PDB file of C-alpha atoms in Angstrom:
ATOM      1  CA  UNK V  21     -23.284 -39.083  66.385  1.00 72.00           C
ATOM      2  CA  UNK V  22     -26.926 -39.219  67.291  1.00 88.00           C
ATOM      3  CA  UNK V  23     -26.463 -42.112  69.682  1.00 91.00           C
ATOM      4  CA  UNK V  24     -23.808 -40.059  71.499  1.00 91.00           C
ATOM      5  CA  UNK V  25     -25.469 -36.695  71.685  1.00 92.00           C
ATOM      6  CA  UNK V  26     -28.056 -38.843  73.446  1.00 92.00           C
ATOM      7  CA  UNK V  27     -26.075 -40.712  75.564  1.00 95.00           C
ATOM      8  CA  UNK V  28     -24.509 -37.291  76.558  1.00 95.00           C
ATOM      9  CA  UNK V  29     -27.937 -35.480  77.227  1.00 95.00           C
ATOM     10  CA  UNK V  30     -29.119 -38.471  79.357  1.00 94.00           C
ATOM     11  CA  UNK V  31     -25.651 -38.040  81.739  1.00 95.00           C
ATOM     12  CA  UNK V  32     -26.759 -34.416  81.763  1.00 96.00           C
ATOM     13  CA  UNK V  33     -30.207 -34.734  82.695  1.00 95.00           C
ATOM     14  CA  UNK V  34     -28.658 -37.833  85.182  1.00 95.00           C
ATOM     15  CA  UNK V  35     -26.674 -35.262  86.662  1.00 95.00           C
ATOM     16  CA  UNK V  36     -28.787 -32.687  87.351  1.00 95.00           C
ATOM     17  CA  UNK V  37     -31.725 -35.199  88.194  1.00 96.00           C
ATOM     18  CA  UNK V  38     -30.017 -37.898  90.610  1.00 95.00           C
ATOM     19  CA  UNK V  39     -29.737 -35.377  93.721  1.00 94.00           C
ATOM     20  CA  UNK V  40     -32.966 -34.247  93.670  1.00 94.00           C
ATOM     21  CA  UNK V  41     -34.191 -37.875  93.285  1.00 93.00           C
ATOM     22  CA  UNK V  42     -32.228 -39.316  96.085  1.00 90.00           C
ATOM     23  CA  UNK V  43     -33.238 -36.261  98.359  1.00 89.00           C
ATOM     24  CA  UNK V  44     -37.004 -37.487  98.016  1.00 91.00           C
ATOM     25  CA  UNK V  45     -36.423 -40.999  98.288  1.00 89.00           C
ATOM     26  CA  UNK V  46     -34.551 -40.063 101.548  1.00 88.00           C
ATOM     27  CA  UNK V  47     -37.145 -37.548 102.830  1.00 87.00           C
ATOM     28  CA  UNK V  48     -39.293 -41.181 103.510  1.00 90.00           C
ATOM     29  CA  UNK V  49     -35.903 -42.299 105.410  1.00 89.00           C
ATOM     30  CA  UNK V  50     -37.038 -43.647 109.210  1.00 85.00           C
ATOM     31  CA  UNK V  51     -33.778 -43.021 110.374  1.00 82.00           C
ATOM     32  CA  UNK V  52     -31.946 -39.334 110.783  1.00 79.00           C
ATOM     33  CA  UNK V  53     -28.668 -40.633 108.699  1.00 77.00           C
ATOM     34  CA  UNK V  54     -28.589 -40.029 104.849  1.00 74.00           C
ATOM     35  CA  UNK V  55     -26.755 -42.909 104.496  1.00 76.00           C
ATOM     36  CA  UNK V  56     -28.486 -45.372 106.239  1.00 81.00           C
ATOM     37  CA  UNK V  57     -31.892 -46.660 105.325  1.00 83.00           C
ATOM     38  CA  UNK V  58     -33.996 -48.004 108.222  1.00 85.00           C
ATOM     39  CA  UNK V  59     -37.526 -48.002 106.511  1.00 86.00           C
ATOM     40  CA  UNK V  60     -40.415 -45.930 105.199  1.00 88.00           C
ATOM     41  CA  UNK V  61     -42.121 -43.438 107.097  1.00 88.00           C
ATOM     42  CA  UNK V  62     -44.581 -40.730 106.467  1.00 90.00           C
ATOM     43  CA  UNK V  63     -43.092 -39.335 109.865  1.00 87.00           C
ATOM     44  CA  UNK V  64     -40.960 -36.234 108.855  1.00 86.00           C
ATOM     45  CA  UNK V  65     -43.991 -35.022 106.830  1.00 89.00           C
ATOM     46  CA  UNK V  66     -46.341 -34.997 109.636  1.00 90.00           C
ATOM     47  CA  UNK V  67     -43.554 -33.425 111.806  1.00 88.00           C
ATOM     48  CA  UNK V  68     -43.336 -31.164 108.788  1.00 86.00           C
ATOM     49  CA  UNK V  69     -47.268 -30.234 108.691  1.00 87.00           C
ATOM     50  CA  UNK V  70     -47.424 -29.510 112.490  1.00 90.00           C
ATOM     51  CA  UNK V  71     -44.674 -26.891 112.471  1.00 89.00           C
ATOM     52  CA  UNK V  72     -46.424 -23.493 112.808  1.00 89.00           C
ATOM     53  CA  UNK V  73     -43.640 -21.829 111.528  1.00 92.00           C
ATOM     54  CA  UNK V  74     -43.467 -23.790 108.387  1.00 91.00           C
ATOM     55  CA  UNK V  75     -47.022 -23.543 107.610  1.00 92.00           C
ATOM     56  CA  UNK V  76     -47.167 -19.625 107.996  1.00 94.00           C
ATOM     57  CA  UNK V  77     -43.894 -19.621 105.800  1.00 93.00           C
ATOM     58  CA  UNK V  78     -46.044 -21.440 103.111  1.00 93.00           C
ATOM     59  CA  UNK V  79     -49.419 -19.173 103.430  1.00 95.00           C
ATOM     60  CA  UNK V  80     -46.545 -16.028 103.463  1.00 96.00           C
ATOM     61  CA  UNK V  81     -45.109 -17.856 100.459  1.00 96.00           C
ATOM     62  CA  UNK V  82     -48.917 -18.442  98.923  1.00 97.00           C
ATOM     63  CA  UNK V  83     -49.880 -15.058  99.565  1.00 97.00           C
ATOM     64  CA  UNK V  84     -46.604 -13.231  98.004  1.00 96.00           C
ATOM     65  CA  UNK V  85     -47.298 -15.693  94.639  1.00 97.00           C
ATOM     66  CA  UNK V  86     -50.732 -14.866  94.131  1.00 98.00           C
ATOM     67  CA  UNK V  87     -50.271 -11.046  95.039  1.00 97.00           C
ATOM     68  CA  UNK V  88     -47.058 -10.624  93.052  1.00 97.00           C
ATOM     69  CA  UNK V  89     -48.558 -12.700  89.882  1.00 97.00           C
ATOM     70  CA  UNK V  90     -52.138 -11.307  89.764  1.00 97.00           C
ATOM     71  CA  UNK V  91     -50.328  -7.302  89.962  1.00 97.00           C
ATOM     72  CA  UNK V  92     -47.379  -8.510  87.771  1.00 97.00           C
ATOM     73  CA  UNK V  93     -49.853  -9.650  84.669  1.00 97.00           C
ATOM     74  CA  UNK V  94     -52.012  -6.832  85.087  1.00 97.00           C
ATOM     75  CA  UNK V  95     -49.270  -4.316  85.106  1.00 96.00           C
ATOM     76  CA  UNK V  96     -47.206  -5.958  82.488  1.00 95.00           C
ATOM     77  CA  UNK V  97     -50.029  -6.312  80.017  1.00 94.00           C
ATOM     78  CA  UNK V  98     -50.736  -2.890  80.412  1.00 94.00           C
ATOM     79  CA  UNK V  99     -47.051  -2.255  79.891  1.00 94.00           C
ATOM     80  CA  UNK V 100     -46.798  -4.258  76.839  1.00 93.00           C
ATOM     81  CA  UNK V 101     -50.021  -2.570  75.253  1.00 90.00           C
ATOM     82  CA  UNK V 102     -48.270   0.593  75.807  1.00 91.00           C
ATOM     83  CA  UNK V 103     -45.221  -0.612  74.513  1.00 92.00           C
ATOM     84  CA  UNK V 104     -46.647  -1.962  71.565  1.00 88.00           C
ATOM     85  CA  UNK V 105     -48.366   1.419  70.555  1.00 86.00           C
ATOM     86  CA  UNK V 106     -45.067   3.193  70.773  1.00 87.00           C
ATOM     87  CA  UNK V 107     -42.716   4.846  67.711  1.00 89.00           C
ATOM     88  CA  UNK V 108     -39.452   2.062  67.098  1.00 88.00           C
ATOM     89  CA  UNK V 109     -37.318   4.422  68.547  1.00 91.00           C
ATOM     90  CA  UNK V 110     -38.990   5.019  71.917  1.00 91.00           C
ATOM     91  CA  UNK V 111     -39.566   1.293  72.029  1.00 89.00           C
ATOM     92  CA  UNK V 112     -36.341   0.463  71.752  1.00 89.00           C
ATOM     93  CA  UNK V 113     -34.783   2.112  74.662  1.00 90.00           C
ATOM     94  CA  UNK V 114     -38.061   0.853  76.581  1.00 89.00           C
ATOM     95  CA  UNK V 115     -37.192  -2.361  75.832  1.00 89.00           C
ATOM     96  CA  UNK V 116     -33.535  -2.003  76.385  1.00 88.00           C
ATOM     97  CA  UNK V 117     -34.534  -1.040  79.957  1.00 87.00           C
ATOM     98  CA  UNK V 118     -37.037  -4.178  80.230  1.00 87.00           C
ATOM     99  CA  UNK V 119     -34.154  -5.977  79.553  1.00 86.00           C
ATOM    100  CA  UNK V 120     -31.940  -5.181  81.773  1.00 85.00           C
ATOM    101  CA  UNK V 121     -33.889  -7.051  84.792  1.00 82.00           C
ATOM    102  CA  UNK V 122     -33.866 -10.705  82.390  1.00 82.00           C
ATOM    103  CA  UNK V 123     -29.860 -10.283  82.250  1.00 86.00           C
ATOM    104  CA  UNK V 124     -29.379  -9.342  85.798  1.00 85.00           C
ATOM    105  CA  UNK V 125     -28.896 -11.627  88.104  1.00 87.00           C
ATOM    106  CA  UNK V 126     -31.453 -11.987  90.782  1.00 86.00           C
ATOM    107  CA  UNK V 127     -29.186 -11.119  93.697  1.00 90.00           C
ATOM    108  CA  UNK V 128     -28.165  -7.804  92.498  1.00 89.00           C
ATOM    109  CA  UNK V 129     -31.546  -6.916  91.165  1.00 86.00           C
ATOM    110  CA  UNK V 130     -33.036  -7.868  95.032  1.00 87.00           C
ATOM    111  CA  UNK V 131     -30.334  -6.076  96.716  1.00 90.00           C
ATOM    112  CA  UNK V 132     -30.822  -2.696  94.322  1.00 90.00           C
ATOM    113  CA  UNK V 133     -34.654  -2.822  95.472  1.00 88.00           C
ATOM    114  CA  UNK V 134     -33.232  -3.357  98.762  1.00 90.00           C
ATOM    115  CA  UNK V 135     -31.300   0.017  98.558  1.00 92.00           C
ATOM    116  CA  UNK V 136     -34.060   1.726  96.650  1.00 91.00           C
ATOM    117  CA  UNK V 137     -36.648   0.940  99.704  1.00 90.00           C
ATOM    118  CA  UNK V 138     -33.763   2.005 102.421  1.00 90.00           C
ATOM    119  CA  UNK V 139     -33.390   5.421 100.820  1.00 92.00           C
ATOM    120  CA  UNK V 140     -37.130   5.926  99.844  1.00 90.00           C
ATOM    121  CA  UNK V 141     -37.747   5.119 103.273  1.00 88.00           C
ATOM    122  CA  UNK V 142     -35.613   7.322 104.840  1.00 87.00           C
ATOM    123  CA  UNK V 143     -36.803   9.598 102.829  1.00 90.00           C
ATOM    124  CA  UNK V 144     -40.389   9.312 104.130  1.00 89.00           C
ATOM    125  CA  UNK V 145     -39.397   9.393 107.794  1.00 86.00           C
ATOM    126  CA  UNK V 146     -37.454  12.583 107.644  1.00 89.00           C
ATOM    127  CA  UNK V 147     -41.402  13.897 106.832  1.00 89.00           C
ATOM    128  CA  UNK V 148     -42.427  11.734 109.446  1.00 86.00           C
ATOM    129  CA  UNK V 149     -44.173   8.409 107.873  1.00 85.00           C
ATOM    130  CA  UNK V 150     -42.240   5.661 109.217  1.00 82.00           C
ATOM    131  CA  UNK V 151     -42.318   2.610 107.188  1.00 81.00           C
ATOM    132  CA  UNK V 152     -40.277  -0.751 108.093  1.00 82.00           C
ATOM    133  CA  UNK V 153     -39.250  -3.722 105.716  1.00 85.00           C
ATOM    134  CA  UNK V 154     -42.008  -6.854 105.717  1.00 88.00           C
ATOM    135  CA  UNK V 155     -44.768  -8.129 103.432  1.00 91.00           C
ATOM    136  CA  UNK V 156     -45.331  -4.819 101.431  1.00 90.00           C
ATOM    137  CA  UNK V 157     -41.755  -4.291 100.060  1.00 90.00           C
ATOM    138  CA  UNK V 158     -41.674  -8.531  99.333  1.00 92.00           C
ATOM    139  CA  UNK V 159     -44.438  -8.107  97.527  1.00 94.00           C
ATOM    140  CA  UNK V 160     -43.628  -5.028  95.243  1.00 92.00           C
ATOM    141  CA  UNK V 161     -40.023  -6.998  94.958  1.00 91.00           C
ATOM    142  CA  UNK V 162     -41.487  -9.797  93.161  1.00 93.00           C
ATOM    143  CA  UNK V 163     -43.896  -7.620  91.352  1.00 95.00           C
ATOM    144  CA  UNK V 164     -41.101  -5.357  90.015  1.00 91.00           C
ATOM    145  CA  UNK V 165     -39.290  -8.578  89.292  1.00 91.00           C
ATOM    146  CA  UNK V 166     -41.860 -10.081  87.375  1.00 93.00           C
ATOM    147  CA  UNK V 167     -43.172  -7.317  85.202  1.00 94.00           C
ATOM    148  CA  UNK V 168     -40.288  -7.783  82.678  1.00 92.00           C
ATOM    149  CA  UNK V 169     -40.909 -11.611  82.464  1.00 93.00           C
ATOM    150  CA  UNK V 170     -45.165 -10.965  81.481  1.00 95.00           C
ATOM    151  CA  UNK V 171     -44.055  -7.810  78.850  1.00 94.00           C
ATOM    152  CA  UNK V 172     -41.648 -10.133  77.116  1.00 92.00           C
ATOM    153  CA  UNK V 173     -44.161 -13.080  77.033  1.00 93.00           C
ATOM    154  CA  UNK V 174     -47.155 -10.714  76.181  1.00 93.00           C
ATOM    155  CA  UNK V 175     -45.500  -8.351  73.082  1.00 92.00           C
ATOM    156  CA  UNK V 176     -45.169 -11.117  70.803  1.00 90.00           C
ATOM    157  CA  UNK V 177     -48.570 -12.297  71.408  1.00 90.00           C
ATOM    158  CA  UNK V 178     -49.659  -8.528  70.551  1.00 87.00           C
ATOM    159  CA  UNK V 179     -47.811  -8.702  67.534  1.00 86.00           C
ATOM    160  CA  UNK V 180     -49.838 -11.663  66.129  1.00 88.00           C
ATOM    161  CA  UNK V 181     -53.316  -9.513  66.456  1.00 85.00           C
ATOM    162  CA  UNK V 182     -54.962  -7.524  64.021  1.00 83.00           C
ATOM    163  CA  UNK V 183     -53.698  -3.982  64.794  1.00 77.00           C
ATOM    164  CA  UNK V 184     -57.677  -3.145  64.056  1.00 80.00           C
ATOM    165  CA  UNK V 185     -58.711  -4.901  66.935  1.00 79.00           C
ATOM    166  CA  UNK V 186     -58.574  -2.278  69.964  1.00 73.00           C
ATOM    167  CA  UNK V 187     -60.398  -0.232  67.608  1.00 78.00           C
ATOM    168  CA  UNK V 188     -63.455  -2.697  67.046  1.00 83.00           C
ATOM    169  CA  UNK V 189     -63.285  -3.174  70.544  1.00 80.00           C
ATOM    170  CA  UNK V 190     -64.266   0.557  70.962  1.00 78.00           C
TER     171      UNK V 190
END
């Protein structure tokens, strides 16, 4: 039975990773065709690195990732500290709200954040403050998406700590 389960797992991993390996191998193909191998080349990567829009997208991606992860780490850690100090009934309600983004599909969270920004920007426009979608809304969305993951990662460590460490640090 163990050998059958290992074969099954091997087939699953093959099914999952084979397309990725094929894509990596054919990214070095000298031909534009994905079915004919013309030889080995780094030409596609040279074109990729010489494309200004791709480099700008990479810079934006790295900026969003770094800022969102740092901000979510700080906010999520502070939130986890606050949640760990709550009474059981309130803590369970807050944890229920924290777990909602974990079970929600990412697209639902993204659309709901977009609708939130549209409504907030509409209210701000009525009082004379004009804002647009852009880098700020992208970063805020990523921060709000990442905070529950930080909270759920930090809370178990806080439970392992000695409860008197906070008072000793004061």
